[in-house]
mmCIF file of C-alpha atoms in Angstrom:
data_model
loop_
_atom_site.group_PDB
_atom_site.id
_atom_site.type_symbol
_atom_site.label_atom_id
_atom_site.label_comp_id
_atom_site.label_asym_id
_atom_site.label_seq_id
_atom_site.Cartn_x
_atom_site.Cartn_y
_atom_site.Cartn_z
ATOM 1 C CA MET A 1 -21.234 30.722 21.908
ATOM 2 C CA LYS A 2 -22.533 32.163 18.676
ATOM 3 C CA ARG A 3 -18.992 33.449 17.760
ATOM 4 C CA LEU A 4 -17.526 30.042 18.534
ATOM 5 C CA PHE A 5 -20.225 28.452 16.275
ATOM 6 C CA ILE A 6 -19.218 30.772 13.272
ATOM 7 C CA VAL A 7 -15.478 30.028 13.869
ATOM 8 C CA PHE A 8 -16.287 26.266 13.702
ATOM 9 C CA ILE A 9 -18.319 26.719 10.525
ATOM 10 C CA PHE A 10 -15.446 28.847 8.921
ATOM 11 C CA ILE A 11 -12.889 26.168 9.771
ATOM 12 C CA SER A 12 -15.018 23.425 8.544
ATOM 13 C CA ALA A 13 -15.596 25.249 5.283
ATOM 14 C CA ARG A 14 -11.959 25.874 4.741
ATOM 15 C CA LEU A 15 -11.197 22.054 5.371
ATOM 16 C CA ALA A 16 -13.929 21.003 2.882
ATOM 17 C CA ALA A 17 -12.518 23.566 0.253
ATOM 18 C CA GLN A 18 -8.824 22.512 0.775
ATOM 19 C CA GLU A 19 -7.606 21.292 -2.536
ATOM 20 C CA ILE A 20 -5.194 18.254 -2.767
ATOM 21 C CA ASP A 21 -2.845 17.346 -5.423
ATOM 22 C CA VAL A 22 -2.004 13.553 -5.557
ATOM 23 C CA LEU A 23 0.760 11.926 -7.337
ATOM 24 C CA LEU A 24 -0.205 8.173 -7.669
ATOM 25 C CA ILE A 25 2.224 5.585 -8.290
ATOM 26 C CA GLY A 26 1.227 1.963 -8.963
ATOM 27 C CA VAL A 27 4.060 -0.418 -7.841
ATOM 28 C CA SER A 28 5.120 -3.888 -7.276
ATOM 29 C CA HIS A 29 5.219 -5.203 -3.694
ATOM 30 C CA ASN A 30 8.275 -7.347 -4.361
ATOM 31 C CA TYR A 31 11.204 -6.261 -6.776
ATOM 32 C CA SER A 32 13.599 -9.036 -5.576
ATOM 33 C CA ASN A 33 13.284 -11.018 -8.869
ATOM 34 C CA TYR A 34 13.585 -8.240 -11.257
ATOM 35 C CA PRO A 35 16.793 -6.976 -13.124
ATOM 36 C CA LYS A 36 18.292 -4.122 -11.441
ATOM 37 C CA GLN A 37 15.908 -1.222 -11.476
ATOM 38 C CA ASP A 38 16.515 2.162 -12.521
ATOM 39 C CA PHE A 39 14.336 4.538 -10.274
ATOM 40 C CA SER A 40 16.147 7.806 -11.306
ATOM 41 C CA GLU A 41 13.165 9.257 -13.349
ATOM 42 C CA ILE A 42 10.599 8.194 -10.560
ATOM 43 C CA TYR A 43 13.017 9.875 -7.921
ATOM 44 C CA ARG A 44 13.108 13.151 -10.228
ATOM 45 C CA LYS A 45 9.462 13.256 -10.670
ATOM 46 C CA ILE A 46 8.767 12.884 -6.984
ATOM 47 C CA GLU A 47 11.111 15.643 -6.197
ATOM 48 C CA GLN A 48 9.825 17.857 -8.857
ATOM 49 C CA PHE A 49 6.216 17.400 -7.516
ATOM 50 C CA LYS A 50 7.470 18.548 -4.013
ATOM 51 C CA PRO A 51 5.116 16.563 -1.910
ATOM 52 C CA THR A 52 4.593 17.349 1.784
ATOM 53 C CA ALA A 53 3.312 13.808 2.644
ATOM 54 C CA PHE A 54 3.501 10.249 1.468
ATOM 55 C CA PHE A 55 0.727 7.586 1.943
ATOM 56 C CA GLY A 56 1.242 3.768 1.986
ATOM 57 C CA GLU A 57 -0.745 0.674 1.673
ATOM 58 C CA PHE A 58 -0.944 0.152 5.592
ATOM 59 C CA LEU A 59 -3.877 0.257 7.987
ATOM 60 C CA SER A 60 -3.927 3.101 10.595
ATOM 61 C CA LYS A 61 -2.947 1.968 14.070
ATOM 62 C CA GLU A 62 -6.893 2.392 14.964
ATOM 63 C CA ASP A 63 -8.076 0.283 12.136
ATOM 64 C CA GLU A 64 -5.264 -2.310 12.733
ATOM 65 C CA GLN A 65 -6.559 -2.538 16.262
ATOM 66 C CA ASN A 66 -10.194 -2.759 15.483
ATOM 67 C CA VAL A 67 -10.383 -4.740 12.083
ATOM 68 C CA MET A 68 -10.946 -8.348 13.493
ATOM 69 C CA ASP A 69 -9.401 -10.145 10.470
ATOM 70 C CA TYR A 70 -7.953 -9.562 7.219
ATOM 71 C CA TRP A 71 -5.272 -11.217 5.062
ATOM 72 C CA CYS A 72 -2.270 -10.454 7.169
ATOM 73 C CA LYS A 73 -3.804 -9.872 10.624
ATOM 74 C CA LYS A 74 -2.490 -13.061 12.070
ATOM 75 C CA ASP A 75 1.048 -12.163 10.822
ATOM 76 C CA ASN A 76 0.946 -8.757 12.328
ATOM 77 C CA LEU A 77 -0.371 -10.207 15.832
ATOM 78 C CA ASN A 78 2.468 -12.700 15.532
ATOM 79 C CA ARG A 79 5.034 -9.907 15.368
ATOM 80 C CA LEU A 80 3.219 -8.020 18.092
ATOM 81 C CA ASN A 81 3.455 -10.960 20.441
ATOM 82 C CA ILE A 82 7.190 -11.447 19.627
ATOM 83 C CA LEU A 83 8.006 -7.927 20.252
ATOM 84 C CA ARG A 84 6.186 -7.784 23.478
ATOM 85 C CA LYS A 85 8.018 -10.728 24.736
ATOM 86 C CA ASN A 86 11.330 -9.047 23.707
ATOM 87 C CA LYS A 87 10.435 -5.807 25.668
ATOM 88 C CA ASP A 88 6.883 -4.808 26.498
ATOM 89 C CA ILE A 89 5.712 -1.169 27.157
ATOM 90 C CA ALA A 90 2.468 -0.528 28.747
ATOM 91 C CA ALA A 91 -0.195 0.708 26.242
ATOM 92 C CA THR A 92 -0.824 3.814 28.452
ATOM 93 C CA GLN A 93 2.982 4.569 28.230
ATOM 94 C CA LEU A 94 3.295 4.101 24.532
ATOM 95 C CA PRO A 95 2.278 7.614 23.262
ATOM 96 C CA LYS A 96 4.634 9.091 25.751
ATOM 97 C CA SER A 97 7.535 6.875 24.723
ATOM 98 C CA ILE A 98 6.914 7.579 21.145
ATOM 99 C CA ASP A 99 6.990 11.421 21.515
ATOM 100 C CA SER A 100 10.038 11.105 23.630
ATOM 101 C CA LEU A 101 11.859 8.774 21.147
ATOM 102 C CA LYS A 102 10.888 11.039 18.167
ATOM 103 C CA LYS A 103 12.347 14.055 19.869
ATOM 104 C CA LEU A 104 15.563 12.086 20.803
ATOM 105 C CA CYS A 105 15.817 10.901 17.014
ATOM 106 C CA LEU A 106 15.614 14.467 15.746
ATOM 107 C CA LYS A 107 18.400 15.504 18.356
ATOM 108 C CA TYR A 108 20.584 12.480 17.444
ATOM 109 C CA PRO A 109 19.849 11.569 13.838
ATOM 110 C CA ASN A 110 22.822 9.282 13.480
ATOM 111 C CA ASP A 111 21.964 7.230 16.608
ATOM 112 C CA PHE A 112 20.489 4.086 15.123
ATOM 113 C CA LYS A 113 19.911 2.417 18.512
ATOM 114 C CA LEU A 114 17.347 5.121 19.130
ATOM 115 C CA LYS A 115 15.722 4.481 15.755
ATOM 116 C CA THR A 116 15.604 0.814 16.585
ATOM 117 C CA ASP A 117 13.692 1.777 19.880
ATOM 118 C CA LEU A 118 11.346 3.990 17.946
ATOM 119 C CA ALA A 119 10.619 1.178 15.493
ATOM 120 C CA HIS A 120 9.805 -1.151 18.267
ATOM 121 C CA ALA A 121 7.567 1.421 19.935
ATOM 122 C CA TYR A 122 5.706 2.042 16.783
ATOM 123 C CA TYR A 123 5.215 -1.771 16.108
ATOM 124 C CA LEU A 124 3.944 -2.182 19.742
ATOM 125 C CA ASN A 125 1.477 0.737 18.937
ATOM 126 C CA GLN A 126 0.335 -1.143 15.847
ATOM 127 C CA ASP A 127 1.560 1.750 13.705
ATOM 128 C CA VAL A 128 3.185 -0.789 11.228
ATOM 129 C CA SER A 129 3.960 1.885 8.424
ATOM 130 C CA ASN A 130 6.264 4.036 10.765
ATOM 131 C CA GLY A 131 7.617 0.938 12.544
ATOM 132 C CA HIS A 132 8.771 -0.122 8.991
ATOM 133 C CA TYR A 133 10.153 3.383 8.180
ATOM 134 C CA GLN A 134 12.388 3.401 11.158
ATOM 135 C CA TYR A 135 13.461 -0.253 10.911
ATOM 136 C CA TRP A 136 14.298 0.534 7.238
ATOM 137 C CA GLN A 137 16.541 3.275 8.250
ATOM 138 C CA VAL A 138 18.404 0.957 10.510
ATOM 139 C CA PHE A 139 18.588 -1.873 8.105
ATOM 140 C CA ASN A 140 19.846 0.380 5.297
ATOM 141 C CA HIS A 141 22.466 1.873 7.677
ATOM 142 C CA LEU A 142 23.675 -1.687 8.630
ATOM 143 C CA LYS A 143 23.920 -2.585 4.891
ATOM 144 C CA GLN A 144 26.174 0.135 4.340
ATOM 145 C CA THR A 145 27.946 0.314 7.577
ATOM 146 C CA PRO A 146 28.068 -3.087 9.221
ATOM 147 C CA ASP A 147 28.092 -2.871 13.116
ATOM 148 C CA ALA A 148 27.944 -6.137 15.007
ATOM 149 C CA LYS A 149 26.949 -4.546 18.293
ATOM 150 C CA LEU A 150 23.953 -2.648 16.598
ATOM 151 C CA GLN A 151 22.991 -5.714 14.602
ATOM 152 C CA THR A 152 22.707 -7.764 17.857
ATOM 153 C CA TYR A 153 20.689 -4.961 19.491
ATOM 154 C CA VAL A 154 18.255 -5.021 16.509
ATOM 155 C CA ASP A 155 18.047 -8.856 16.389
ATOM 156 C CA ASN A 156 17.317 -8.897 20.287
ATOM 157 C CA LEU A 157 14.674 -6.137 20.242
ATOM 158 C CA LEU A 158 13.143 -6.458 16.866
ATOM 159 C CA SER A 159 13.620 -10.130 15.819
ATOM 160 C CA PRO A 160 13.553 -9.348 12.116
ATOM 161 C CA GLY A 161 14.483 -13.013 11.356
ATOM 162 C CA LEU A 162 11.150 -14.062 12.847
ATOM 163 C CA ASP A 163 9.013 -11.480 10.920
ATOM 164 C CA THR A 164 8.781 -13.212 7.493
ATOM 165 C CA THR A 165 5.253 -13.338 6.454
ATOM 166 C CA GLY A 166 2.457 -10.716 5.680
ATOM 167 C CA ARG A 167 3.706 -7.131 5.574
ATOM 168 C CA SER A 168 6.957 -8.237 7.298
ATOM 169 C CA MET A 169 10.210 -6.929 7.945
ATOM 170 C CA LYS A 170 11.555 -9.503 5.376
ATOM 171 C CA ARG A 171 9.080 -8.422 2.700
ATOM 172 C CA LEU A 172 10.024 -4.758 3.383
ATOM 173 C CA LYS A 173 13.582 -5.053 2.278
ATOM 174 C CA THR A 174 12.717 -5.627 -1.386
ATOM 175 C CA SER A 175 9.510 -3.681 -1.511
ATOM 176 C CA GLU A 176 8.289 -0.462 -2.974
ATOM 177 C CA TYR A 177 8.812 1.282 0.347
ATOM 178 C CA ALA A 178 12.567 0.409 0.576
ATOM 179 C CA LEU A 179 13.179 1.165 -2.914
ATOM 180 C CA ILE A 180 10.918 4.215 -3.777
ATOM 181 C CA ALA A 181 9.105 5.796 -0.889
ATOM 182 C CA PHE A 182 11.610 5.642 2.132
ATOM 183 C CA PRO A 183 14.635 6.821 0.164
ATOM 184 C CA MET A 184 12.695 9.826 -1.164
ATOM 185 C CA MET A 185 10.971 10.637 2.334
ATOM 186 C CA GLN A 186 14.474 10.519 3.927
ATOM 187 C CA LYS A 187 15.917 12.749 1.319
ATOM 188 C CA MET A 188 12.948 15.234 1.647
ATOM 189 C CA GLY A 189 12.890 15.278 5.276
ATOM 190 C CA ILE A 190 9.551 13.631 5.652
ATOM 191 C CA LYS A 191 9.290 12.016 9.110
ATOM 192 C CA GLN A 192 6.193 9.783 8.785
ATOM 193 C CA LEU A 193 4.478 7.434 6.356
ATOM 194 C CA LEU A 194 0.805 8.048 6.522
ATOM 195 C CA PRO A 195 -1.639 5.067 6.298
ATOM 196 C CA MET A 196 -4.405 4.792 3.636
ATOM 197 C CA ASP A 197 -5.347 1.100 3.351
ATOM 198 C CA CYS A 198 -8.909 -0.090 3.892
ATOM 199 C CA GLN A 199 -9.670 -3.690 4.965
ATOM 200 C CA ASP A 200 -13.107 -3.153 6.165
ATOM 201 C CA TYR A 201 -14.520 -5.463 3.255
ATOM 202 C CA ASP A 202 -11.843 -8.137 3.221
ATOM 203 C CA LEU A 203 -14.256 -10.868 4.438
ATOM 204 C CA ASN A 204 -16.741 -9.825 1.677
ATOM 205 C CA TRP A 205 -14.169 -9.810 -0.919
ATOM 206 C CA ASN A 206 -12.811 -13.294 0.107
ATOM 207 C CA ALA A 207 -16.406 -14.758 0.128
ATOM 208 C CA SER A 208 -17.158 -13.211 -3.324
ATOM 209 C CA TRP A 209 -13.687 -14.642 -4.717
ATOM 210 C CA ALA A 210 -14.491 -18.001 -3.349
ATOM 211 C CA ALA A 211 -18.173 -18.013 -4.850
ATOM 212 C CA THR A 212 -16.811 -16.983 -8.180
ATOM 213 C CA ASP A 213 -14.082 -19.438 -8.214
ATOM 214 C CA GLU A 214 -16.411 -22.245 -7.429
ATOM 215 C CA LYS A 215 -18.943 -21.416 -10.032
ATOM 216 C CA PHE A 216 -16.330 -20.634 -12.652
ATOM 217 C CA ASN A 217 -14.772 -23.820 -12.385
ATOM 218 C CA LYS A 218 -18.036 -25.605 -12.684
ATOM 219 C CA PHE A 219 -18.920 -23.255 -15.743
ATOM 220 C CA ARG A 220 -15.672 -24.192 -17.262
ATOM 221 C CA LYS A 221 -16.367 -27.894 -17.071
ATOM 222 C CA ASP A 222 -19.879 -27.595 -18.266
ATOM 223 C CA THR A 223 -19.630 -25.061 -20.918
ATOM 224 C CA SER A 224 -21.352 -26.304 -24.048
ATOM 225 C CA ALA A 225 -19.423 -26.962 -27.271
ATOM 226 C CA ALA A 226 -20.850 -23.676 -28.643
ATOM 227 C CA PHE A 227 -19.042 -21.683 -26.097
ATOM 228 C CA LYS A 228 -15.870 -23.834 -25.492
ATOM 229 C CA LYS A 229 -14.046 -22.166 -28.440
ATOM 230 C CA GLU A 230 -14.896 -18.632 -27.402
ATOM 231 C CA LEU A 231 -13.845 -19.376 -23.688
ATOM 232 C CA LYS A 232 -10.679 -21.045 -24.783
ATOM 233 C CA ALA A 233 -9.796 -17.923 -26.886
ATOM 234 C CA LYS A 234 -10.675 -15.607 -23.987
ATOM 235 C CA LEU A 235 -8.508 -17.454 -21.543
ATOM 236 C CA ALA A 236 -5.601 -17.642 -24.132
ATOM 237 C CA GLN A 237 -5.803 -13.889 -24.400
ATOM 238 C CA ILE A 238 -5.504 -13.515 -20.675
ATOM 239 C CA ASN A 239 -2.509 -15.915 -20.646
ATOM 240 C CA ASN A 240 -0.811 -14.004 -23.415
ATOM 241 C CA GLY A 241 -1.185 -10.736 -21.493
ATOM 242 C CA PHE A 242 0.462 -12.469 -18.472
ATOM 243 C CA GLN A 243 3.238 -13.763 -20.693
ATOM 244 C CA LYS A 244 3.979 -10.163 -21.699
ATOM 245 C CA TYR A 245 3.737 -9.046 -18.130
ATOM 246 C CA ASP A 246 6.341 -11.647 -17.038
ATOM 247 C CA SER A 247 8.474 -10.838 -20.033
ATOM 248 C CA ILE A 248 8.668 -7.237 -18.853
ATOM 249 C CA GLU A 249 9.334 -8.074 -15.118
ATOM 250 C CA LYS A 250 12.289 -10.344 -16.326
ATOM 251 C CA SER A 251 13.751 -7.929 -18.677
ATOM 252 C CA SER A 252 12.948 -4.254 -17.947
ATOM 253 C CA ALA A 253 14.896 -1.901 -15.694
ATOM 254 C CA LYS A 254 11.800 0.296 -15.476
ATOM 255 C CA VAL A 255 9.187 -2.137 -14.349
ATOM 256 C CA THR A 256 7.357 0.502 -12.287
ATOM 257 C CA GLU A 257 6.772 2.924 -15.166
ATOM 258 C CA TRP A 258 5.267 0.133 -17.199
ATOM 259 C CA LEU A 259 3.034 -0.949 -14.333
ATOM 260 C CA ASN A 260 1.449 2.431 -14.599
ATOM 261 C CA THR A 261 0.264 2.111 -18.219
ATOM 262 C CA ASP A 262 -3.250 1.303 -19.184
ATOM 263 C CA GLU A 263 -1.969 -1.896 -20.905
ATOM 264 C CA ALA A 264 -0.627 -3.285 -17.480
ATOM 265 C CA SER A 265 -3.749 -2.242 -15.852
ATOM 266 C CA VAL A 266 -5.883 -4.275 -18.277
ATOM 267 C CA ILE A 267 -3.559 -7.339 -17.884
ATOM 268 C CA SER A 268 -3.523 -7.126 -14.117
ATOM 269 C CA ALA A 269 -7.281 -6.783 -13.855
ATOM 270 C CA SER A 270 -7.786 -9.820 -16.167
ATOM 271 C CA GLY A 271 -6.059 -11.981 -13.418
ATOM 272 C CA ASP A 272 -8.752 -11.069 -10.825
ATOM 273 C CA PHE A 273 -11.672 -10.356 -13.062
ATOM 274 C CA PHE A 274 -11.174 -12.057 -16.348
ATOM 275 C CA LEU A 275 -12.301 -9.992 -19.186
ATOM 276 C CA PRO A 276 -15.636 -8.089 -19.199
ATOM 277 C CA GLU A 277 -16.850 -9.588 -22.619
ATOM 278 C CA MET A 278 -16.772 -12.961 -20.834
ATOM 279 C CA TYR A 279 -19.509 -12.018 -18.440
ATOM 280 C CA ASP A 280 -22.373 -12.545 -20.885
ATOM 281 C CA LEU A 281 -21.364 -16.040 -21.794
ATOM 282 C CA LYS A 282 -24.023 -18.484 -20.871
ATOM 283 C CA ASN A 283 -23.778 -19.719 -17.317
ATOM 284 C CA PHE A 284 -20.810 -17.472 -16.564
ATOM 285 C CA PRO A 285 -20.950 -16.466 -12.785
ATOM 286 C CA LYS A 286 -21.631 -12.894 -13.588
ATOM 287 C CA GLU A 287 -23.494 -12.161 -10.424
ATOM 288 C CA GLU A 288 -20.633 -13.536 -8.335
ATOM 289 C CA MET A 289 -18.179 -11.650 -10.335
ATOM 290 C CA LEU A 290 -19.847 -8.274 -10.252
ATOM 291 C CA SER A 291 -20.074 -8.874 -6.345
ATOM 292 C CA LYS A 292 -16.168 -9.501 -6.381
ATOM 293 C CA ILE A 293 -15.581 -6.152 -8.422
ATOM 294 C CA HIS A 294 -18.042 -4.414 -6.158
ATOM 295 C CA TRP A 295 -15.987 -5.166 -2.995
ATOM 296 C CA TRP A 296 -12.706 -4.385 -4.813
ATOM 297 C CA ILE A 297 -14.097 -0.883 -5.734
ATOM 298 C CA MET A 298 -15.213 -0.401 -2.162
ATOM 299 C CA ARG A 299 -11.756 -1.012 -0.816
ATOM 300 C CA ASN A 300 -10.393 1.284 -3.418
ATOM 301 C CA GLU A 301 -12.967 3.878 -2.538
ATOM 302 C CA GLY A 302 -12.106 3.516 1.166
ATOM 303 C CA MET A 303 -8.326 4.106 0.321
ATOM 304 C CA CYS A 304 -9.015 7.195 -1.553
ATOM 305 C CA ASN A 305 -11.300 8.576 1.089
ATOM 306 C CA ASN A 306 -8.525 7.773 3.691
ATOM 307 C CA VAL A 307 -5.991 9.830 1.784
ATOM 308 C CA VAL A 308 -8.462 12.812 1.185
ATOM 309 C CA ASN A 309 -9.667 12.652 4.909
ATOM 310 C CA LEU A 310 -6.144 12.335 6.554
ATOM 311 C CA SER A 311 -4.790 14.994 4.210
ATOM 312 C CA LYS A 312 -7.282 17.617 5.187
ATOM 313 C CA ALA A 313 -6.853 16.650 8.862
ATOM 314 C CA SER A 314 -3.021 16.892 8.498
ATOM 315 C CA GLY A 315 -3.210 20.188 6.551
ATOM 316 C CA VAL A 316 -1.216 18.629 3.705
ATOM 317 C CA LYS A 317 -1.924 19.469 -0.056
ATOM 318 C CA ARG A 318 0.639 17.680 -2.147
ATOM 319 C CA VAL A 319 0.767 13.884 -1.491
ATOM 320 C CA VAL A 320 2.511 11.026 -3.076
ATOM 321 C CA VAL A 321 0.228 7.807 -2.856
ATOM 322 C CA ILE A 322 1.826 4.384 -3.249
ATOM 323 C CA ALA A 323 -0.354 1.363 -4.002
ATOM 324 C CA GLY A 324 -0.264 -2.047 -5.612
ATOM 325 C CA ALA A 325 -0.309 -1.812 -9.238
ATOM 326 C CA ASN A 326 -3.823 -3.373 -9.694
ATOM 327 C CA HIS A 327 -5.136 -0.355 -7.538
ATOM 328 C CA ARG A 328 -3.718 2.427 -9.693
ATOM 329 C CA LYS A 329 -6.355 2.594 -12.306
ATOM 330 C CA TYR A 330 -9.199 2.195 -9.759
ATOM 331 C CA MET A 331 -7.807 4.893 -7.500
ATOM 332 C CA GLN A 332 -7.017 7.265 -10.207
ATOM 333 C CA GLU A 333 -10.597 7.070 -11.654
ATOM 334 C CA ILE A 334 -12.066 7.432 -8.080
ATOM 335 C CA PHE A 335 -9.721 10.498 -7.292
ATOM 336 C CA GLU A 336 -10.670 12.103 -10.556
ATOM 337 C CA LYS A 337 -14.349 12.062 -9.526
ATOM 338 C CA MET A 338 -13.676 13.656 -6.023
ATOM 339 C CA PRO A 339 -14.171 17.346 -5.643
ATOM 340 C CA GLY A 340 -11.147 19.360 -4.702
ATOM 341 C CA VAL A 341 -8.609 16.522 -5.876
ATOM 342 C CA ARG A 342 -6.408 16.660 -8.779
ATOM 343 C CA VAL A 343 -4.430 13.377 -9.537
ATOM 344 C CA LYS A 344 -1.793 12.334 -11.957
ATOM 345 C CA ASN A 345 -0.071 9.035 -12.152
ATOM 346 C CA ILE A 346 3.833 8.883 -12.301
ATOM 347 C CA ASN A 347 3.838 8.479 -16.110
ATOM 348 C CA GLN A 348 1.694 11.828 -16.544
ATOM 349 C CA ILE A 349 4.502 13.889 -14.713
ATOM 350 C CA LYS A 350 6.928 15.214 -17.208
#
């Protein structure tokens, strides 16, 4: 018994000491309205980094099942109900079905009907990240090699035309996953996308947002003449920032690189949190705003903890983390303070 205890302590110490290198990429969730994007440098840097795992902004299947409500819970449940009606698999049989389909997909890598079956099983298991990865491979294949029989099979089993809201199959097609993560995962032979999102505080975040908006709208109407000029100047500064943001999105072939700059982070944050120098204006809803920031930071801390804990549990040491652009600065600052973690954003890789 004493020997087993010593072994357990040794393994625990090794896990705690494991160092993790993180390549953090702040992204857009929808590239459909941008000029044709040039991802060649991003692809090169990812290859140069040599990751052994990718993390995406999805909940784990356990959190998806246990979190009672968050911004796309209803959409995910709607997809789940549709797919169960198309073809149900008993919950007790899902792990066995997934394991069997994974082995078959490895044996027959060009059988896209099998990949469709695996996507369906992952979705039923509420593993959305990997359901999407398999569906993307099928969708990408059909885009390059049209196959009416396969398309009918996909439509009957997955009903992609009905999955149009939230983190949907429709959204996937022009997302950071279809354009950055999945092509590189496929090229590098990485079979699964690991989940890192945290929605434990979504209800708190929404309550703080609503309270801030309500009081800010009242503040804006009631601001004394002495503060109106200053407030107007600050709001104009925010608007000017977003005009530049819009201009880059409409003209640049390398939007992602710009999204990872400090300039983009400041502009993006001002959309949610205004400007810090506004907080001390008389009657500004500072307490509500600080509450809103608190819950945003809590979510980002949860995401970083999920990356580190799952990396350690999986034994991976070099990971690419894909997150919405407004997460990048917060997550990078959090990772930088975590022991045993080294982090660089995509622009810091040469």
